[in-house]
Short mmCIF file of C-alpha atoms and ligand atoms in Angstrom, two decimals:
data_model
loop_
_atom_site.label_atom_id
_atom_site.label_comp_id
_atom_site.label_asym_id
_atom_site.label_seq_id
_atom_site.Cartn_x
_atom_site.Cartn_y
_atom_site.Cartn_z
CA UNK A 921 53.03 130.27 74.13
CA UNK A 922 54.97 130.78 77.36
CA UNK A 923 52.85 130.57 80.50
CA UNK A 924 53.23 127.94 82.06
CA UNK A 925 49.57 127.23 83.74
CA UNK A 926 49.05 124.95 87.02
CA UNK A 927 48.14 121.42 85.84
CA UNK A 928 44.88 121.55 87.82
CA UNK A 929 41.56 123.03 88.95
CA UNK A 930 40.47 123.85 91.95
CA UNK A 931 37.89 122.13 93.12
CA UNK A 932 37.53 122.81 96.97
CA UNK A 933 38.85 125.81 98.11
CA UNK A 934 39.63 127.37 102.11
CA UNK A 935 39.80 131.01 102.99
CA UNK A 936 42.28 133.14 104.48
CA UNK A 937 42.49 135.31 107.41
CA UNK A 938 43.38 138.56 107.26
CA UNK A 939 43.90 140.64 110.00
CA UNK A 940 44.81 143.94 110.91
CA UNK A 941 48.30 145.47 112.02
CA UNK A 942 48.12 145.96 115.26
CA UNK A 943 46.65 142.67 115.60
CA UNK A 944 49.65 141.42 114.35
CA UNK A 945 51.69 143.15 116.41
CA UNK A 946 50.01 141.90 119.18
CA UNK A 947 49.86 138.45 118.06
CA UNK A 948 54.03 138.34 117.92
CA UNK A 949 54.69 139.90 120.87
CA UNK A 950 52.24 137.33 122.57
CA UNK A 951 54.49 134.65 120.30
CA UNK A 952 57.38 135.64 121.62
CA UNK A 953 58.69 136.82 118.04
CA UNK A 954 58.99 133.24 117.08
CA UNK A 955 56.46 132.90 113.93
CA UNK A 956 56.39 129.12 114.59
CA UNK A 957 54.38 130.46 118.11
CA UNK A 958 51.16 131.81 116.16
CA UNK A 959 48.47 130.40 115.50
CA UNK A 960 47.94 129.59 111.31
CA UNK A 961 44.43 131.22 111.24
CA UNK A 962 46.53 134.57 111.92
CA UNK A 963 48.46 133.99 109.22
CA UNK A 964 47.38 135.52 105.84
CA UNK A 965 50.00 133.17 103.34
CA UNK A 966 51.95 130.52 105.00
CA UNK A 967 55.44 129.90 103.77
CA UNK A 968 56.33 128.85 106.60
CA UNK A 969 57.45 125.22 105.36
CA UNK A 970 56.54 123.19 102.24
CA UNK A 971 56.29 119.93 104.73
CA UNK A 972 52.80 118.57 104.92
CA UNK A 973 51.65 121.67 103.63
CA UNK A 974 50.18 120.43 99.85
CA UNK A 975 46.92 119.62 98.71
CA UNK A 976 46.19 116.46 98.45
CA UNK A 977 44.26 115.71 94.26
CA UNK A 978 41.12 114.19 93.99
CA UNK A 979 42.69 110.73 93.46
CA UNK A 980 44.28 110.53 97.01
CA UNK A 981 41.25 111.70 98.05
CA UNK A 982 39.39 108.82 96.53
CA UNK A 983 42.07 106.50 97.43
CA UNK A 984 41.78 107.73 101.46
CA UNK A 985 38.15 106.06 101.50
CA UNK A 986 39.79 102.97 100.65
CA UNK A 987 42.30 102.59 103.40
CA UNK A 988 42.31 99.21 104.89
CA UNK A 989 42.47 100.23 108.84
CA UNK A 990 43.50 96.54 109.73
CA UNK A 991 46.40 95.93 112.69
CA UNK A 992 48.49 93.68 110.13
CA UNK A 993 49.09 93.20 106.82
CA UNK A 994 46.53 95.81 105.29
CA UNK A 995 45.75 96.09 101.61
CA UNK A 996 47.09 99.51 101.56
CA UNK A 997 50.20 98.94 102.74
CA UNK A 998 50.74 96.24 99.91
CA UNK A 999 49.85 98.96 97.45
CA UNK A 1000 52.01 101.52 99.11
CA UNK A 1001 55.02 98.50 98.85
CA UNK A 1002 54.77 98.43 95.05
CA UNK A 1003 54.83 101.89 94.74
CA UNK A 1004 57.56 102.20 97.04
CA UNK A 1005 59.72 99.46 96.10
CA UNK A 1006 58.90 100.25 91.65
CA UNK A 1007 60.36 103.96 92.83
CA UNK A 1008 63.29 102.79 94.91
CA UNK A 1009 64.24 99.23 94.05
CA UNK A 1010 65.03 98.50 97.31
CA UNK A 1011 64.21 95.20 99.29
CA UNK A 1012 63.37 95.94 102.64
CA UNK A 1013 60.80 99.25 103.04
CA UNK A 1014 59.05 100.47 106.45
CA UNK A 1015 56.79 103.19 106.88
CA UNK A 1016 57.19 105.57 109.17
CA UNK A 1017 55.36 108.08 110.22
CA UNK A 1018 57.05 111.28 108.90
CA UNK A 1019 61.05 111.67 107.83
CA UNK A 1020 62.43 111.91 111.26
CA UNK A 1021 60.85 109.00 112.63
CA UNK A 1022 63.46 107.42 109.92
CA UNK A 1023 66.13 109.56 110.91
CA UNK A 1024 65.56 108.35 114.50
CA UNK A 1025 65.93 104.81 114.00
CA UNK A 1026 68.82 104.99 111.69
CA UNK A 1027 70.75 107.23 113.48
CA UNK A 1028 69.96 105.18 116.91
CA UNK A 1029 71.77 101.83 115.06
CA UNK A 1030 74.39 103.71 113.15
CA UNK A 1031 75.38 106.34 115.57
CA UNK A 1032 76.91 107.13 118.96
CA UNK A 1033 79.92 108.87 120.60
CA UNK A 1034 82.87 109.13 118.33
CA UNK A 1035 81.10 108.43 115.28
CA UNK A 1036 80.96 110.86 112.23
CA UNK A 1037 78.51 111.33 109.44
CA UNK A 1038 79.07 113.19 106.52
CA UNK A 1039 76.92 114.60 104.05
CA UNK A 1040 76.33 117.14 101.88
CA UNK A 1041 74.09 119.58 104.03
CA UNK A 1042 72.21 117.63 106.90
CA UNK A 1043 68.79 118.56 107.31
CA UNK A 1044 67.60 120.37 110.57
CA UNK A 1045 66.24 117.12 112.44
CA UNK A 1046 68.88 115.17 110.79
CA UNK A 1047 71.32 116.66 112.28
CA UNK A 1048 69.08 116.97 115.26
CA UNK A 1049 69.01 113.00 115.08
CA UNK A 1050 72.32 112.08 114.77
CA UNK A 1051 73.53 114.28 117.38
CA UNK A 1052 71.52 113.35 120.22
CA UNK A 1053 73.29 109.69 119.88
CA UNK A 1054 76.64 111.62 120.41
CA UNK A 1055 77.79 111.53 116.75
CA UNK A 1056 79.51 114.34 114.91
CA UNK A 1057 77.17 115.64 111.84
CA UNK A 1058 79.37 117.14 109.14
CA UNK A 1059 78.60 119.23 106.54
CA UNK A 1060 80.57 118.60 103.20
CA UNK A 1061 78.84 120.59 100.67
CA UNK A 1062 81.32 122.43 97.43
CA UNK A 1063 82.45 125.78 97.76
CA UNK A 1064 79.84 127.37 95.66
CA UNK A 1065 76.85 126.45 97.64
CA UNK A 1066 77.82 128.62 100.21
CA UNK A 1067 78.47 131.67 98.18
CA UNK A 1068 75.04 132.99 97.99
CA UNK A 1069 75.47 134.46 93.85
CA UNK A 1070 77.70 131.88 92.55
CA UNK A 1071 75.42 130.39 89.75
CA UNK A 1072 76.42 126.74 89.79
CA UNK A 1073 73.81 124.08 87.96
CA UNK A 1074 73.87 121.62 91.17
CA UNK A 1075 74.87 123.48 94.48
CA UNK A 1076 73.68 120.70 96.61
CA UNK A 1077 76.33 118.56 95.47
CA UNK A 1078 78.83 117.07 97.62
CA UNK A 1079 82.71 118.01 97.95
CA UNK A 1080 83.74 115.00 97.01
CA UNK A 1081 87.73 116.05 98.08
CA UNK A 1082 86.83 116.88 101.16
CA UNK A 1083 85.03 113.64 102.21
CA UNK A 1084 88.02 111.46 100.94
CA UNK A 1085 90.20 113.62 103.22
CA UNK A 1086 87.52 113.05 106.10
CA UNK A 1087 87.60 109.22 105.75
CA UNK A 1088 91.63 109.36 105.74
CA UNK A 1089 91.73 111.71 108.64
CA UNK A 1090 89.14 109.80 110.81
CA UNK A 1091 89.34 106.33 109.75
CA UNK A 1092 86.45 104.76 108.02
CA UNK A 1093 85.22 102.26 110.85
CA UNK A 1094 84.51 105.70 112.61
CA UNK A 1095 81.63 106.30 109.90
CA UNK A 1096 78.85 104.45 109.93
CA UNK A 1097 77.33 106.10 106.81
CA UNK A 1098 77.16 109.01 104.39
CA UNK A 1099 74.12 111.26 103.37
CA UNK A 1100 72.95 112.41 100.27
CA UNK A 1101 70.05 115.54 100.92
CA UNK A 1102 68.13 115.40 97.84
CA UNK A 1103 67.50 118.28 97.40
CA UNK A 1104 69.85 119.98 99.47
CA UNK A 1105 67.01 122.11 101.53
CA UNK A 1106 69.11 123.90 104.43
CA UNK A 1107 71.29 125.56 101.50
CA UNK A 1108 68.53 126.66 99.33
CA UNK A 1109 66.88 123.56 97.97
CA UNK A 1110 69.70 122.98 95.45
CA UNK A 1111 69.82 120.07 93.71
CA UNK A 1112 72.70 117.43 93.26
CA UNK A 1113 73.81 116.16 89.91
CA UNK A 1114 73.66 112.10 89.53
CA UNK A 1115 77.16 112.46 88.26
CA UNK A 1116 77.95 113.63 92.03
CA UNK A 1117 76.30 111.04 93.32
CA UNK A 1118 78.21 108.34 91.03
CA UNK A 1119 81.60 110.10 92.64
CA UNK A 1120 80.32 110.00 96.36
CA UNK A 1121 79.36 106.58 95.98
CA UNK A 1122 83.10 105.69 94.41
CA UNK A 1123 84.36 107.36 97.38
CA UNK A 1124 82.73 105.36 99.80
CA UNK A 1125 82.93 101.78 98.17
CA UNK A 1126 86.44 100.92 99.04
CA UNK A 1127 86.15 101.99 102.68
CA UNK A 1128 82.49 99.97 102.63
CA UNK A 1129 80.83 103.00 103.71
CA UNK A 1130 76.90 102.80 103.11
CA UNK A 1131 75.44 105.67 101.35
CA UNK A 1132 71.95 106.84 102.36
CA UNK A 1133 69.72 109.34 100.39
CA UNK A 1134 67.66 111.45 101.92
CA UNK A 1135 65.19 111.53 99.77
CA UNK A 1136 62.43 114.13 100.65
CA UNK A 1137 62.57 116.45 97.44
CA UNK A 1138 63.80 112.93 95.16
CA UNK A 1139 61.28 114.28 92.58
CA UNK A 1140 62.16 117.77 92.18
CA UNK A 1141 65.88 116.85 92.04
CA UNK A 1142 65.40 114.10 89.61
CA UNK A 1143 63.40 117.49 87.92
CA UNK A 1144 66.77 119.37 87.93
CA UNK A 1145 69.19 116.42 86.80
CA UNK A 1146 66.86 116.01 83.35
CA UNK A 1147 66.42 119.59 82.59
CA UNK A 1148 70.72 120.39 83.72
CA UNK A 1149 72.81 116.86 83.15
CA UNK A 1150 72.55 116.64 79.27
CA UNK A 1151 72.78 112.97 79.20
CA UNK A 1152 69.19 112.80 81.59
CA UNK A 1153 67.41 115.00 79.04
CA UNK A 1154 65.13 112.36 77.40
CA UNK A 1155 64.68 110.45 80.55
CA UNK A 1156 61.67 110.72 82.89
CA UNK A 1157 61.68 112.03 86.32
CA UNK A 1158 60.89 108.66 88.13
CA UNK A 1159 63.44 106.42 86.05
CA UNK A 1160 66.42 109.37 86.87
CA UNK A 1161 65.34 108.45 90.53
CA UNK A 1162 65.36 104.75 90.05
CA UNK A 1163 68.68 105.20 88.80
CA UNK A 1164 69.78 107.43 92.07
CA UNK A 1165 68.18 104.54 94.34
CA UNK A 1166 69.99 102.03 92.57
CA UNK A 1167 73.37 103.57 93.76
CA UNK A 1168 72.42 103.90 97.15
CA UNK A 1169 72.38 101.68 99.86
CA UNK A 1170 69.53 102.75 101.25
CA UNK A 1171 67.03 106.23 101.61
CA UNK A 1172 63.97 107.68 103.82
CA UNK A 1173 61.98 109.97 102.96
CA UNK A 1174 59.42 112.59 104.77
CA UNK A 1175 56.24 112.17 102.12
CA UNK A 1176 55.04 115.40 104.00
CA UNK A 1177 57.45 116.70 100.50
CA UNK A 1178 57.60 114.87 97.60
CA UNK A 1179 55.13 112.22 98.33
CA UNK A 1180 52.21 115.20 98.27
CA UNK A 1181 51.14 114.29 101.17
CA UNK A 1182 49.95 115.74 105.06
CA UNK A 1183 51.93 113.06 107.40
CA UNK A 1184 54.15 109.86 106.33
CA UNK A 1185 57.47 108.75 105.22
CA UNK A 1186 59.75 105.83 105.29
CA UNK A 1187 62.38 103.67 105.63
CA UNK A 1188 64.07 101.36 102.76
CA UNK A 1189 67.65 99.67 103.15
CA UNK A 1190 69.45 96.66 100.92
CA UNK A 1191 70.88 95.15 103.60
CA UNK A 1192 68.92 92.28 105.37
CA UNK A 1193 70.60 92.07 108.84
CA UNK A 1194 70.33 96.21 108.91
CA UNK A 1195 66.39 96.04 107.87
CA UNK A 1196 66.03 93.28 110.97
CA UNK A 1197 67.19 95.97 113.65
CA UNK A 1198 65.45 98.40 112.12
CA UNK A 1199 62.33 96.23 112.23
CA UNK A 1200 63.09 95.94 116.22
CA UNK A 1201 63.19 99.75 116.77
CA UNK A 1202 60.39 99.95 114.40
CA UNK A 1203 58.19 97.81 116.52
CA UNK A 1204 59.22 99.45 119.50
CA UNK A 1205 58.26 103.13 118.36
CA UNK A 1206 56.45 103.57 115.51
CA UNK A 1207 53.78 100.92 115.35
CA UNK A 1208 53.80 97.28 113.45
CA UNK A 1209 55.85 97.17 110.29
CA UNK A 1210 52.89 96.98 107.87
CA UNK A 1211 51.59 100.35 108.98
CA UNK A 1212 54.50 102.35 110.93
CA UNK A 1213 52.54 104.55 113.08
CA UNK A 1214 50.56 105.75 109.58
CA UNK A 1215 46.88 104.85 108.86
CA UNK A 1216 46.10 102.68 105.81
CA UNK A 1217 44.29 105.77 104.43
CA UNK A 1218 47.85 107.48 104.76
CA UNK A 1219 49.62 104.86 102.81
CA UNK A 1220 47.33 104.50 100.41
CA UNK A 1221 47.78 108.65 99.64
CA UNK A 1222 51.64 108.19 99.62
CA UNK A 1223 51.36 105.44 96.98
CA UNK A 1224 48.88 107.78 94.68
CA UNK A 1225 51.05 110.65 95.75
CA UNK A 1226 54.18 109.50 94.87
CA UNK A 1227 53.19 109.22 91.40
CA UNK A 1228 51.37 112.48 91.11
CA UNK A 1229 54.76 113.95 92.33
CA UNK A 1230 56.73 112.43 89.21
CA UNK A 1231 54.58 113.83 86.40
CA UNK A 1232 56.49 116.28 84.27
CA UNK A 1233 53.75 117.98 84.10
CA UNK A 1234 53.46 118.89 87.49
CA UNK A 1235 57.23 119.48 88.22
CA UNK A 1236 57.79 121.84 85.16
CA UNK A 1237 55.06 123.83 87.01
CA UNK A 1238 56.37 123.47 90.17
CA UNK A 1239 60.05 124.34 89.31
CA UNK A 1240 58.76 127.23 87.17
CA UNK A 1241 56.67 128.49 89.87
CA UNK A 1242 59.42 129.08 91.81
CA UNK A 1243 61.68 130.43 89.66
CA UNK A 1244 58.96 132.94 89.01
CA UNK A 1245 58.84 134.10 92.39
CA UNK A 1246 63.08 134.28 92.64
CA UNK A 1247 62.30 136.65 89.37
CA UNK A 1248 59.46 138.62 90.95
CA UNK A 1249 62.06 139.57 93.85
CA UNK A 1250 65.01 139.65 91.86
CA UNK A 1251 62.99 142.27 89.82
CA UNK A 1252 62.30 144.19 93.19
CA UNK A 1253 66.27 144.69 94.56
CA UNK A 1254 66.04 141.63 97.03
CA UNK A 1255 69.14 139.29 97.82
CA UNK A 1256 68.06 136.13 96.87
CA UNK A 1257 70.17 133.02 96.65
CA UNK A 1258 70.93 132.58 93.13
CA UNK A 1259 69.67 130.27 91.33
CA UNK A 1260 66.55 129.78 92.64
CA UNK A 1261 65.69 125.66 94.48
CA UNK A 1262 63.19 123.60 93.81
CA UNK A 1263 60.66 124.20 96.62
CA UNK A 1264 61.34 127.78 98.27
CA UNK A 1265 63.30 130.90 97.18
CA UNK A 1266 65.80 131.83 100.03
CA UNK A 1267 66.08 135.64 100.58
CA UNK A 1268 69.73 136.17 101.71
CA UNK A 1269 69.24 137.90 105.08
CA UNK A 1270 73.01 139.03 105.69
CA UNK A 1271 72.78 141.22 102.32
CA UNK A 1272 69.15 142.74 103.44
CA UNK A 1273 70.24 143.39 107.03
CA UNK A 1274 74.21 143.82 106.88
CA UNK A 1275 73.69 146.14 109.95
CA UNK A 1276 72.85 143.52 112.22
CA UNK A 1277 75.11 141.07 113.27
CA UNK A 1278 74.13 137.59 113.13
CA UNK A 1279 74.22 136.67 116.67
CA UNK A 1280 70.96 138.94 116.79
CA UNK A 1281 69.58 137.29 113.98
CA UNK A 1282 68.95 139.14 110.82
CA UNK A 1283 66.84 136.24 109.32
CA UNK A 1284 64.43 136.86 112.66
CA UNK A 1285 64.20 139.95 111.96
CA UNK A 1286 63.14 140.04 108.60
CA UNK A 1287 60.95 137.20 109.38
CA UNK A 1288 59.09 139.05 111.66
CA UNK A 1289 58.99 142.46 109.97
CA UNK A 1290 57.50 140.39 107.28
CA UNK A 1291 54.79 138.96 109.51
CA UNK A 1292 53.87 142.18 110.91
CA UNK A 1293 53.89 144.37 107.68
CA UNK A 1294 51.96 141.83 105.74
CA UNK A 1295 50.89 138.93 107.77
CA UNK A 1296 52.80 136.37 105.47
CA UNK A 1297 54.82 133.89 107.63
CA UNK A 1298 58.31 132.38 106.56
CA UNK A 1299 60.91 130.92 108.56
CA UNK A 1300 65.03 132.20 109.46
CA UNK A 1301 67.43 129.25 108.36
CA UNK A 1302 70.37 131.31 109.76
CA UNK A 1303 71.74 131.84 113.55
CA UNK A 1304 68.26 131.00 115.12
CA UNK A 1305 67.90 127.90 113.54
CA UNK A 1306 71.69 126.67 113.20
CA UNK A 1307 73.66 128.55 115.66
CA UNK A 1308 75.74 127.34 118.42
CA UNK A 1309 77.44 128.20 121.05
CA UNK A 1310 81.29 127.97 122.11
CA UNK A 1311 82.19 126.84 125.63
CA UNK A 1312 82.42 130.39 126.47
CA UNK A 1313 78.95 130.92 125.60
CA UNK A 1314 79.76 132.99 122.08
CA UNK A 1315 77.70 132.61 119.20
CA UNK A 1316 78.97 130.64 116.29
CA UNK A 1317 77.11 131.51 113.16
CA UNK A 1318 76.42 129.25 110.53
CA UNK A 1319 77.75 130.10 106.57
CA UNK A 1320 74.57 131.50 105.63
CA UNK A 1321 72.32 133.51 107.36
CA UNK A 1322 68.68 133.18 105.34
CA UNK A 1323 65.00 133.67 105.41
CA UNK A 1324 63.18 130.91 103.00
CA UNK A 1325 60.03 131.22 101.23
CA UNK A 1326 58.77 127.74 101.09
CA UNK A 1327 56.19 127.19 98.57
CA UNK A 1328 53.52 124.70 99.76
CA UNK A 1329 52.27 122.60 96.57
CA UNK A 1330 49.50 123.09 94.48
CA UNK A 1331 48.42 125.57 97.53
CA UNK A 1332 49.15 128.80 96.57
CA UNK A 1333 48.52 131.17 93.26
CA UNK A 1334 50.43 133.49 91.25
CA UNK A 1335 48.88 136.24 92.68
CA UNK A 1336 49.39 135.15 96.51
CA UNK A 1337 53.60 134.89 95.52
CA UNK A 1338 53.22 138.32 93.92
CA UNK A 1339 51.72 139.88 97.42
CA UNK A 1340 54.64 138.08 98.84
CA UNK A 1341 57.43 140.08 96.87
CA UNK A 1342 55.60 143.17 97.07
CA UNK A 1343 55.46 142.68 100.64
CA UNK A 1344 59.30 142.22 101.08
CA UNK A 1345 60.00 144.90 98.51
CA UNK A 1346 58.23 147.01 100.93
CA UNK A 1347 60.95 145.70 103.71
CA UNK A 1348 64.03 146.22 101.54
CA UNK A 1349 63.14 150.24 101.33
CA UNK A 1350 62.75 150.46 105.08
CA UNK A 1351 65.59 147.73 105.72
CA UNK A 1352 67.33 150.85 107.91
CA UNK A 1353 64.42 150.27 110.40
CA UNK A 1354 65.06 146.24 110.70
CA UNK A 1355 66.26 145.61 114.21
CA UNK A 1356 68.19 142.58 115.61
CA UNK A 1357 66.46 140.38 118.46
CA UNK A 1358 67.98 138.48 121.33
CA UNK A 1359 66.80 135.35 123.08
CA UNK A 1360 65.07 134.50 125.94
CA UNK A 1361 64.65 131.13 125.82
CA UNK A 1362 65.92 127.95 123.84
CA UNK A 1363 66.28 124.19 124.22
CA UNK A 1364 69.10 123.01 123.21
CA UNK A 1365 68.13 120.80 120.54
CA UNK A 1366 66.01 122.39 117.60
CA UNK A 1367 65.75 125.05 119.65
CA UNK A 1368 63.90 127.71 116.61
CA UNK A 1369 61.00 125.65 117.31
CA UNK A 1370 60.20 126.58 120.44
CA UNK A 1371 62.66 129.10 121.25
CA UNK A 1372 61.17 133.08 122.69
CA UNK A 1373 63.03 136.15 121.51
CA UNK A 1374 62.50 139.56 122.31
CA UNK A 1375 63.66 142.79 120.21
CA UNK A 1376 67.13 144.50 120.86
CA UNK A 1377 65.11 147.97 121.02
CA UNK A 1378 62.18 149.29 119.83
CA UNK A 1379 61.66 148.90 116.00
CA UNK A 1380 59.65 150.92 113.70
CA UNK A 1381 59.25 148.00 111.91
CA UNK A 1382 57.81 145.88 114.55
CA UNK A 1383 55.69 148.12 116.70
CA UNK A 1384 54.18 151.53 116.80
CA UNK A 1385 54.78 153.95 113.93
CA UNK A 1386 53.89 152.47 110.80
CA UNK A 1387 56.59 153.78 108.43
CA UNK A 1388 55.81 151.60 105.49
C1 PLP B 310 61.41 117.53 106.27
C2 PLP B 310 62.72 116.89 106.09
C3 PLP B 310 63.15 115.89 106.95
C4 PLP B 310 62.38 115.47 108.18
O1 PLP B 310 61.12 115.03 107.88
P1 PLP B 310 59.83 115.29 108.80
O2 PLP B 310 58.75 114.65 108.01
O3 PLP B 310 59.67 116.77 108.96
O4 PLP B 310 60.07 114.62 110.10
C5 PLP B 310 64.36 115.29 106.67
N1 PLP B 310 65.12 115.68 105.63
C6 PLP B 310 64.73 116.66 104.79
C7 PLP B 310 65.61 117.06 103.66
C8 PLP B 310 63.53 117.31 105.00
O5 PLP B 310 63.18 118.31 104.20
#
């Protein structure tokens, strides 16, 4: 047999909204054309992020009731330790109360002005994070990842060349640290081999460079590494991550991913005078270091979650799920980045839209379009989200210009991701009508958030005529 079925039943269920076209219409233009701006319940499938976004099984559920609400010391967080510390080996763990929280703290002791730190792609808020201290963020990731149909088994890999050449150029007391995305999200959720993790870490060692992995999507990488590094093919998800954690020098993760859960993360390093600052800045921001600004109910559903997340069971239907839908739109004409990741499918927005250029943001526009024709919400990771600006005010584009599809887990059906490619199929045949936006509006830190746009000129697309 070769469906591949969800490993669950559905036990409670919540409807959806739908709503009508000129509703919709209305509802962006009042949102400024940033999707981020509406409100969910006019929002028909959300794809908008996989980050706190899951449903929670039956056993979190059971294990919520059981949260132990005390101040200090709380029975949950002693079971959310073990977990934490079986998965990662490390000594010293905090919780925190989602991934950047983390990324705060660590970049706050290891960065500042005139520091640099590498990695393969940074997240969004990690980059975010490390430069508001003043630090440089680089981006080090192989050639391939950022040619959009280069089939390569582990595009989230590291150029391991280049970050030699980095250390040499800048000196190594100048980098407080290296990053390791697992999985690589801002360039399509690809995955990085342990053998390039192995070479990043040899790389580092004799310059005594920590090496931190980010370790949101640790599950569906460690997914990838057993099913594409031969020698990881009889070995289970969670010992292929023990085995990453045990080269690093220390990780954080945003549970809101891989831990299957709504809100929560943390904070584990090797190092014992490290772990003592971060204890300080931990006190000072997130809460007392037994509970990190997170309930006991919310540690004891990362510590069931975190298991749930490493059954094979679950990840060969969550990998296959989304390879499904990269097939479903392949299958239709649209640009995808090839392969497919492990938690969205990336449509490649400067191959659907060539005709606008990306300082009017071709991602936004499909994004949009895509709201308005079908009431499905996804999110540009392109010029809106990782564009700057020279000191002449001129856009600088990033590599890639990209709208993902992020698949929440265990959230969505088959049927809701088919809607979803018929819906952009529907785009691609009209994709003369898209029209480029400009902005009103933007902060200058994570500025897609919050930012207001308006369009160039009127789109058929967008607003009046309904061509499609
Ligand atoms: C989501 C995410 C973060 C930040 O975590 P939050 O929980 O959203 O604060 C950091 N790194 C990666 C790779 C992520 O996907």
């Amino acid at each position: 047999m070769r469906a591949v079925i969800e490993p669950f039943r559905i036990k409670v269920v919540e409807p959806i909204h739908r709503t009508t076209r000129p509703e919709r219409e209305r509802l962006l233009r009042q949102a400024r054309y940033n999707v981020f701006r509406l409100r969910s319940e006019d929002v028909l499938i959300d794809l908008l992020t996989d980050s706190g976004t899951g449903a929670m099984s039956d056993q979190q559920w059971a294990r919520m009731i059981q949260g132990d609400e005390s101040y200090a010391g709380a029975r949950s967080y002693y079971r959310f330790l073990e977990v934490v510390n079986a998965l990662t080996g490390m000594p010293h763990i905090f919780p925190v109360h989602q991934g950047r929280a983390a990324e705060h703290i660590l970049c706050t002791i290891l960065g500042g002005p005139g520091k640099v730190i590498p990695s393969n792609t940074h997240f969004d808020t990690t980059r975010a994070n490390i430069e508001y201290t003043g630090a440089t963020a680089l981006d080090l990731p192989i050639a391939e990842a950022l040619s959009p149909e280069t089939l390569h088994p582990f595009k989230g890999n590291m150029d391991v060349k280049r970050l030699e050449e980095l250390i040499h150029r800048t000196g190594a007391e100048r980098i407080p640290a290296c990053f390791l995305t697992l999985t690589n999200n801002t360039l399509g959720g690809q995955p990085v081999s342990m053998s390039n993790v192995q070479e990043v870490k040899a790389t580092l060692d004799p310059y005594g460079i920590p090496l931190i992995i980010d370790a949101s999507r640790i599950a569906e990488n460690a997914y990838f590494i057993k099913l594409r590094e031969p020698e990881y093919a009889d070995r289970s998800p969670w010992e292929i991550a023990r085995e990453i954690f045990a080269i690093a020098d220390g990780c954080y993760m945003s549970a809101k991913k891989d831990g299957l859960v709504n809100i929560g993360g943390f904070l584990a390093v090797r190092d014992a005078s490290l772990a003592r600052r971060i204890e300080q800045l931990l006190i000072l921001w997130e809460g007392f270091p037994t509970y990190g600004g997170l309930a006991g109910r919310d540690l004891e559903a990362i510590a069931q979650g975190l298991q749930e997340a490493f059954q094979e069971d679950y990840l060969h239907y969550r990998i296959h799920t989304i390879a499904w839908f990269a097939e479903q739109l392949r299958q239709r004409g649209v640009p995808i980045i090839e392969p497919p990741g492990g938690h969205a499918v990336f449509v490649n927005a400067a191959r659907f839209a060539p005709h606008i250029p990306a300082e009017h943001f071709p991602g936004q526009a499909i994004v949009c379009a895509l709201y308005v024709h079908a009431g499905v919400r996804a999110v540009e990771v392109g010029s809106l989200m990782l564009g700057k600006r020279d000191s002449n005010g001129r856009h600088i584009a990033p590599p890639l210009e990209l709208v993902r599809l992020a698949v929440p887990r265990r959230v969505y059906t088959q049927s809701h991701l088919e809607y979803v490619a018929d819906a952009l199929a529907d785009l691609f045949a009209q994709r003369q009508h898209l029209r480029g936006l400009q902005l009103l509006s933007a902060s200058p830190f994570l500025r897609h958030f919050t930012a207001e746009l308006e369009p160039l000129e009127p789109s058929l697309l967008l607003s009046g005529d309904t061509v499609l």
